[in-house]
Coordinates of C-alpha atoms in Angstrom, one line a residue:
M1 CA 17.3 -35.8 18.2
A2 CA 20.5 -33.6 17.7
S3 CA 20.3 -30.0 18.9
E4 CA 22.3 -28.9 15.9
I5 CA 22.1 -29.9 12.0
T6 CA 24.1 -29.2 8.9
L7 CA 22.1 -27.7 5.9
I8 CA 23.4 -28.1 2.4
V9 CA 23.3 -24.7 0.8
E10 CA 22.7 -24.3 -3.0
P11 CA 22.2 -20.9 -5.0
R12 CA 19.0 -20.6 -6.9
G13 CA 19.4 -18.6 -10.1
K14 CA 22.3 -16.5 -10.5
P15 CA 25.6 -17.6 -8.6
I16 CA 26.1 -15.7 -5.2
K17 CA 29.4 -14.7 -4.2
K18 CA 31.0 -16.4 -0.9
L19 CA 27.7 -18.6 -0.5
P20 CA 28.7 -21.6 1.8
Q21 CA 28.2 -24.9 0.7
T22 CA 26.9 -25.8 4.2
I23 CA 25.7 -24.2 7.0
T24 CA 25.2 -25.5 10.9
V25 CA 22.4 -24.2 12.8
S26 CA 20.5 -25.0 16.0
L27 CA 17.3 -26.5 15.7
N28 CA 16.0 -24.1 18.3
S29 CA 17.4 -21.2 16.3
N30 CA 14.7 -19.1 14.3
G31 CA 14.4 -18.2 10.5
E32 CA 15.8 -14.6 11.1
E33 CA 19.1 -16.1 12.5
L34 CA 19.5 -18.4 9.6
H35 CA 19.1 -15.3 7.2
N36 CA 21.3 -13.2 9.2
A37 CA 24.1 -16.1 9.1
I38 CA 23.9 -16.5 5.5
A39 CA 23.9 -12.6 4.6
K40 CA 27.1 -12.3 7.0
A41 CA 28.8 -15.1 5.1
T42 CA 28.0 -13.6 1.7
G43 CA 28.3 -10.0 2.4
A44 CA 25.0 -9.2 0.8
S45 CA 22.2 -7.4 2.6
V46 CA 19.7 -9.8 4.3
H47 CA 16.7 -8.2 2.6
R48 CA 18.1 -9.2 -0.9
L49 CA 18.0 -12.9 0.3
R50 CA 15.3 -15.5 -0.1
I51 CA 15.7 -18.8 1.3
T52 CA 13.4 -21.8 0.4
K53 CA 13.4 -25.5 1.3
G54 CA 14.9 -27.7 -1.5
S55 CA 12.2 -30.4 -0.8
D56 CA 8.9 -28.4 -1.4
R57 CA 10.0 -24.9 -2.3
T58 CA 8.5 -23.3 0.5
V59 CA 9.9 -20.2 1.9
V60 CA 11.8 -20.4 5.3
P61 CA 10.5 -17.2 6.9
N62 CA 12.9 -14.3 8.0
D63 CA 11.3 -13.9 11.2
K64 CA 11.8 -14.8 15.1
R65 CA 8.6 -16.7 15.5
T66 CA 9.5 -19.7 13.1
T67 CA 12.2 -22.0 14.4
I68 CA 14.4 -24.0 12.2
D69 CA 12.4 -27.2 13.7
D70 CA 9.1 -25.6 13.0
T71 CA 10.3 -25.5 9.0
G72 CA 10.8 -29.4 9.1
L73 CA 14.6 -28.9 8.0
R74 CA 16.6 -31.9 9.2
E75 CA 20.1 -33.0 9.1
S76 CA 21.5 -32.7 5.4
S77 CA 18.2 -30.8 4.3
V78 CA 18.9 -28.7 1.1
I79 CA 17.9 -25.1 1.1
H80 CA 17.9 -22.7 -1.9
V81 CA 19.2 -19.1 -1.6
K82 CA 18.1 -16.6 -4.2
D83 CA 19.4 -13.2 -4.7
L84 CA 16.6 -10.9 -5.3
G85 CA 18.6 -8.1 -6.5
P86 CA 18.8 -4.5 -5.3
Q87 CA 16.3 -3.4 -2.8
I88 CA 14.4 -0.2 -1.6
A89 CA 12.8 0.3 1.6
W90 CA 8.8 0.0 1.4
R91 CA 8.6 3.6 3.3
T92 CA 10.6 5.1 0.6
V93 CA 8.3 3.6 -2.1
F94 CA 5.2 4.9 -0.6
I95 CA 6.9 8.5 0.1
M96 CA 7.8 8.7 -3.6
E97 CA 4.5 7.1 -5.0
Y98 CA 2.6 9.8 -3.3
L99 CA 4.9 12.9 -3.8
G100 CA 3.7 13.3 -7.5
P101 CA -0.2 13.6 -6.8
L102 CA 0.9 15.6 -3.9
L103 CA 2.7 18.3 -6.0
I104 CA 1.3 18.1 -9.4
P105 CA -2.2 19.4 -8.8
A106 CA -1.0 22.7 -7.5
L107 CA 1.5 23.1 -10.2
F108 CA -1.1 22.5 -13.0
L109 CA -3.6 25.0 -11.2
Y110 CA -1.2 27.6 -10.9
P111 CA 2.4 28.0 -12.5
L112 CA 2.0 25.5 -15.2
R113 CA -1.7 26.6 -16.0
P114 CA -0.8 28.7 -19.1
F115 CA 1.5 26.3 -20.6
V116 CA -0.9 23.3 -20.1
Y117 CA -3.9 25.0 -21.5
F118 CA -2.3 26.8 -24.1
N119 CA -4.9 26.0 -27.0
F120 CA -7.6 27.6 -25.2
D121 CA -8.3 31.4 -26.5
R122 CA -8.8 32.4 -22.9
I123 CA -7.6 30.8 -19.7
P124 CA -9.4 32.4 -16.8
P125 CA -8.2 32.1 -13.3
P126 CA -9.2 28.8 -11.4
S127 CA -12.7 28.8 -10.0
D128 CA -13.3 28.4 -6.3
T129 CA -14.4 24.9 -6.9
Q130 CA -11.0 24.1 -8.8
V131 CA -9.1 25.5 -5.9
L132 CA -11.1 23.4 -3.5
V133 CA -10.4 20.3 -5.2
C134 CA -6.9 20.9 -5.3
A135 CA -6.9 21.4 -1.7
L136 CA -8.5 18.4 -1.1
L137 CA -6.1 16.5 -3.2
T138 CA -3.0 17.9 -1.5
L139 CA -4.7 17.3 2.1
H140 CA -5.4 13.7 1.0
F141 CA -1.6 13.1 -0.2
L142 CA -0.2 14.9 2.8
K143 CA -2.2 12.5 5.1
R144 CA -0.7 9.8 3.0
E145 CA 2.8 10.9 3.4
Y146 CA 2.3 11.3 7.0
E147 CA 1.0 7.9 7.5
T148 CA 3.8 6.5 5.7
I149 CA 6.3 8.1 7.9
F150 CA 4.8 8.0 11.3
V151 CA 1.8 5.4 11.2
H152 CA 2.3 2.3 8.9
R153 CA 4.4 -0.4 10.1
F154 CA 5.3 -2.8 7.1
S155 CA 5.4 -6.4 7.4
N156 CA 8.1 -6.5 4.6
A157 CA 11.1 -4.4 5.1
T158 CA 11.9 -3.9 1.2
M159 CA 10.8 -4.5 -2.3
P160 CA 12.8 -4.8 -5.4
A161 CA 14.1 -1.2 -6.4
A162 CA 13.1 -1.7 -10.1
H163 CA 9.5 -1.8 -9.0
I164 CA 9.5 1.9 -7.6
I165 CA 9.2 3.1 -11.3
R166 CA 6.1 0.9 -12.1
N167 CA 4.4 1.7 -8.7
S168 CA 5.1 5.5 -9.0
A169 CA 3.9 5.7 -12.4
Y170 CA 0.1 4.7 -11.4
Y171 CA -0.2 7.6 -9.0
W172 CA 1.7 10.0 -10.7
T173 CA -0.1 9.4 -14.1
L174 CA -3.7 8.7 -12.9
A175 CA -3.7 10.7 -9.4
G176 CA -1.6 13.2 -10.6
F177 CA -1.4 14.3 -14.2
N178 CA -4.9 12.8 -15.2
L179 CA -6.8 14.4 -12.5
A180 CA -5.1 17.6 -12.3
Y181 CA -5.4 18.1 -16.3
W182 CA -9.0 17.1 -16.5
V183 CA -10.4 18.7 -13.3
F184 CA -8.5 22.0 -13.8
R185 CA -9.4 22.7 -17.5
P186 CA -10.9 26.0 -18.2
D187 CA -14.1 24.2 -19.6
A188 CA -14.3 21.4 -16.7
G189 CA -17.4 21.2 -14.7
A190 CA -15.4 22.3 -11.6
A191 CA -14.5 25.5 -13.4
T192 CA -18.3 27.0 -12.9
T193 CA -18.8 29.7 -10.7
N194 CA -22.2 28.3 -9.7
P195 CA -21.5 24.6 -8.6
N196 CA -24.2 22.3 -7.7
P197 CA -24.4 23.0 -3.8
V198 CA -25.7 19.2 -3.2
L199 CA -22.4 17.8 -4.8
L200 CA -20.4 20.5 -3.3
Y201 CA -21.3 20.3 0.2
G202 CA -22.2 16.6 0.3
G203 CA -19.0 15.5 -1.2
L204 CA -16.9 18.0 1.1
A205 CA -18.8 16.4 4.2
L206 CA -18.2 12.8 2.7
F207 CA -14.5 13.6 2.2
V208 CA -13.8 14.9 5.7
F209 CA -15.7 12.1 7.3
S210 CA -13.8 9.4 5.4
E211 CA -10.4 10.9 5.6
L212 CA -10.9 10.9 9.4
A213 CA -12.2 7.4 9.5
N214 CA -9.6 6.1 7.3
F215 CA -6.9 7.6 9.6
N216 CA -8.5 6.0 12.5
A217 CA -8.6 2.7 10.7
H218 CA -4.9 3.1 10.1
L219 CA -4.0 3.8 13.6
V220 CA -6.0 0.6 14.6
L221 CA -4.0 -1.4 12.3
R222 CA -0.8 0.1 13.5
D223 CA -1.5 -1.0 17.1
L224 CA -2.0 -4.5 16.1
R225 CA 1.7 -4.8 15.4
R226 CA 4.5 -4.3 17.8
P227 CA 7.5 -2.1 16.3
G228 CA 9.9 -4.3 14.5
T229 CA 7.7 -7.3 14.3
T230 CA 5.4 -8.8 11.6
E231 CA 3.0 -10.3 14.2
R232 CA -0.8 -9.6 13.6
G233 CA -3.9 -9.6 15.7
I234 CA -7.6 -9.3 14.8
P235 CA -8.6 -5.7 14.3
S236 CA -11.9 -4.3 16.0
G237 CA -13.2 -1.0 16.4
F238 CA -15.2 1.5 14.3
G239 CA -15.9 -0.1 10.7
F240 CA -14.0 -3.4 11.4
N241 CA -16.9 -4.9 13.0
W242 CA -18.9 -4.6 9.8
V243 CA -16.3 -5.2 7.0
T244 CA -12.9 -6.8 6.9
C245 CA -10.8 -3.7 5.6
P246 CA -13.0 -0.7 6.6
N247 CA -9.6 1.4 5.5
Y248 CA -10.2 0.6 2.0
G249 CA -13.9 1.3 2.2
F250 CA -13.3 5.0 3.7
E251 CA -10.5 5.3 1.2
I252 CA -13.1 4.8 -1.8
M253 CA -15.7 6.9 0.1
S254 CA -13.1 9.7 0.3
W255 CA -12.5 9.6 -3.4
I256 CA -16.5 9.7 -4.1
G257 CA -16.4 12.9 -2.0
V258 CA -13.6 14.3 -4.4
S259 CA -15.8 13.2 -7.5
L260 CA -18.7 15.1 -5.9
V261 CA -16.8 18.2 -5.1
S262 CA -15.4 18.1 -8.7
Q263 CA -18.9 18.2 -10.1
L264 CA -18.8 14.6 -11.2
N265 CA -15.5 14.9 -13.3
W266 CA -14.9 11.5 -15.3
S267 CA -11.2 11.5 -14.5
V268 CA -11.8 11.3 -10.8
I269 CA -14.6 8.6 -11.2
I270 CA -12.3 6.4 -13.4
F271 CA -9.4 6.7 -10.7
T272 CA -12.0 6.0 -7.9
I273 CA -13.0 2.6 -9.7
V274 CA -9.6 1.7 -11.1
G275 CA -8.3 2.1 -7.2
G276 CA -11.2 0.4 -5.8
L277 CA -11.2 -3.0 -7.9
P278 CA -7.8 -4.1 -6.6
M279 CA -8.9 -2.9 -3.0
Y280 CA -11.9 -5.3 -3.3
S281 CA -9.5 -8.3 -4.2
W282 CA -7.1 -7.4 -1.4
G283 CA -10.0 -7.4 1.0
W284 CA -11.1 -10.9 0.1
K285 CA -7.6 -12.2 0.3
K286 CA -7.1 -10.6 3.8
E287 CA -10.7 -12.1 4.9
K288 CA -9.6 -15.5 4.0
R289 CA -6.2 -15.1 5.7
Y290 CA -7.9 -13.9 9.1
R291 CA -10.2 -16.9 8.8
K292 CA -7.3 -19.3 8.2
E293 CA -5.0 -17.8 10.8
F294 CA -7.4 -17.2 13.6
G295 CA -10.1 -19.8 12.9
D296 CA -13.1 -19.6 15.3
K297 CA -11.7 -16.6 17.2
Y298 CA -12.5 -14.6 14.2
K299 CA -16.0 -13.4 13.3
K300 CA -16.5 -14.0 9.4
K301 CA -17.6 -11.0 7.2
R302 CA -19.8 -11.1 4.3
N303 CA -18.6 -7.8 2.9
V304 CA -14.9 -6.7 2.7
I305 CA -14.9 -3.0 2.2
L306 CA -18.3 -1.3 2.1
P307 CA -21.3 -2.8 4.2
F308 CA -24.1 -4.5 2.4
I309 CA -22.3 -3.7 -1.0
C310 CA -19.0 -5.4 -1.5

């Protein structure tokens, strides 16, 4: 078998300037080298390019682990190159997503309070419970920002830039404006000067425990992947021996804690449910992927986010 092959290159979708009609590669070269070669020829960012096999439309991965030989490409095989459009780093996306709910609660609670609740005859100062809820929200999203910058390692470097508006709208609207407006209203349950102590202290304890456990789970996941790689291992440790994605479970428990401290404000409960449903779906997808990727090495889980529940 020849050590080098020539591939036929065709654009998929809109034309790509300077896209070569053919490219010669070694069978021992990897997917990352193929992507870099085409990016260099076209002058486009490598993150904008998606390469698929013409025979079955499967993706040629942009990584060092998959060789050209592994993909099944042979002499005169056709590959399709698609321009995905302007991209933005995943890290930047998450920073922007969390920035809204990080800042909005404090703005609603203090400087914007007389303007947001102008329709009330009397606007009392925020209660201690409302101040506490604001502190919990701020701490939660500060932690998210810290993890985004210093902890998380992303399997995909970028995403389409246009998606940042859609993704940010979810957090800014539901976790920002929605929670802040309803929890900090002068007539909200959290506005009371005599909060239910069971809800208050039970919710606070649950929040602190869940935030710390969630942070630990993220550290475990971070350490499974070496910097600059997309390799994955089997996670283990606190939480991972019970469910597939304890980080999702601890996240949900954290928001249950916030809802308890807020004296069961309905907006927090709705956000917890809306956020928890996709986590359940993601958890099962990850469980199936672990089973397929690691086979008998992986201990199958019956629950993916919360033990004995789901």
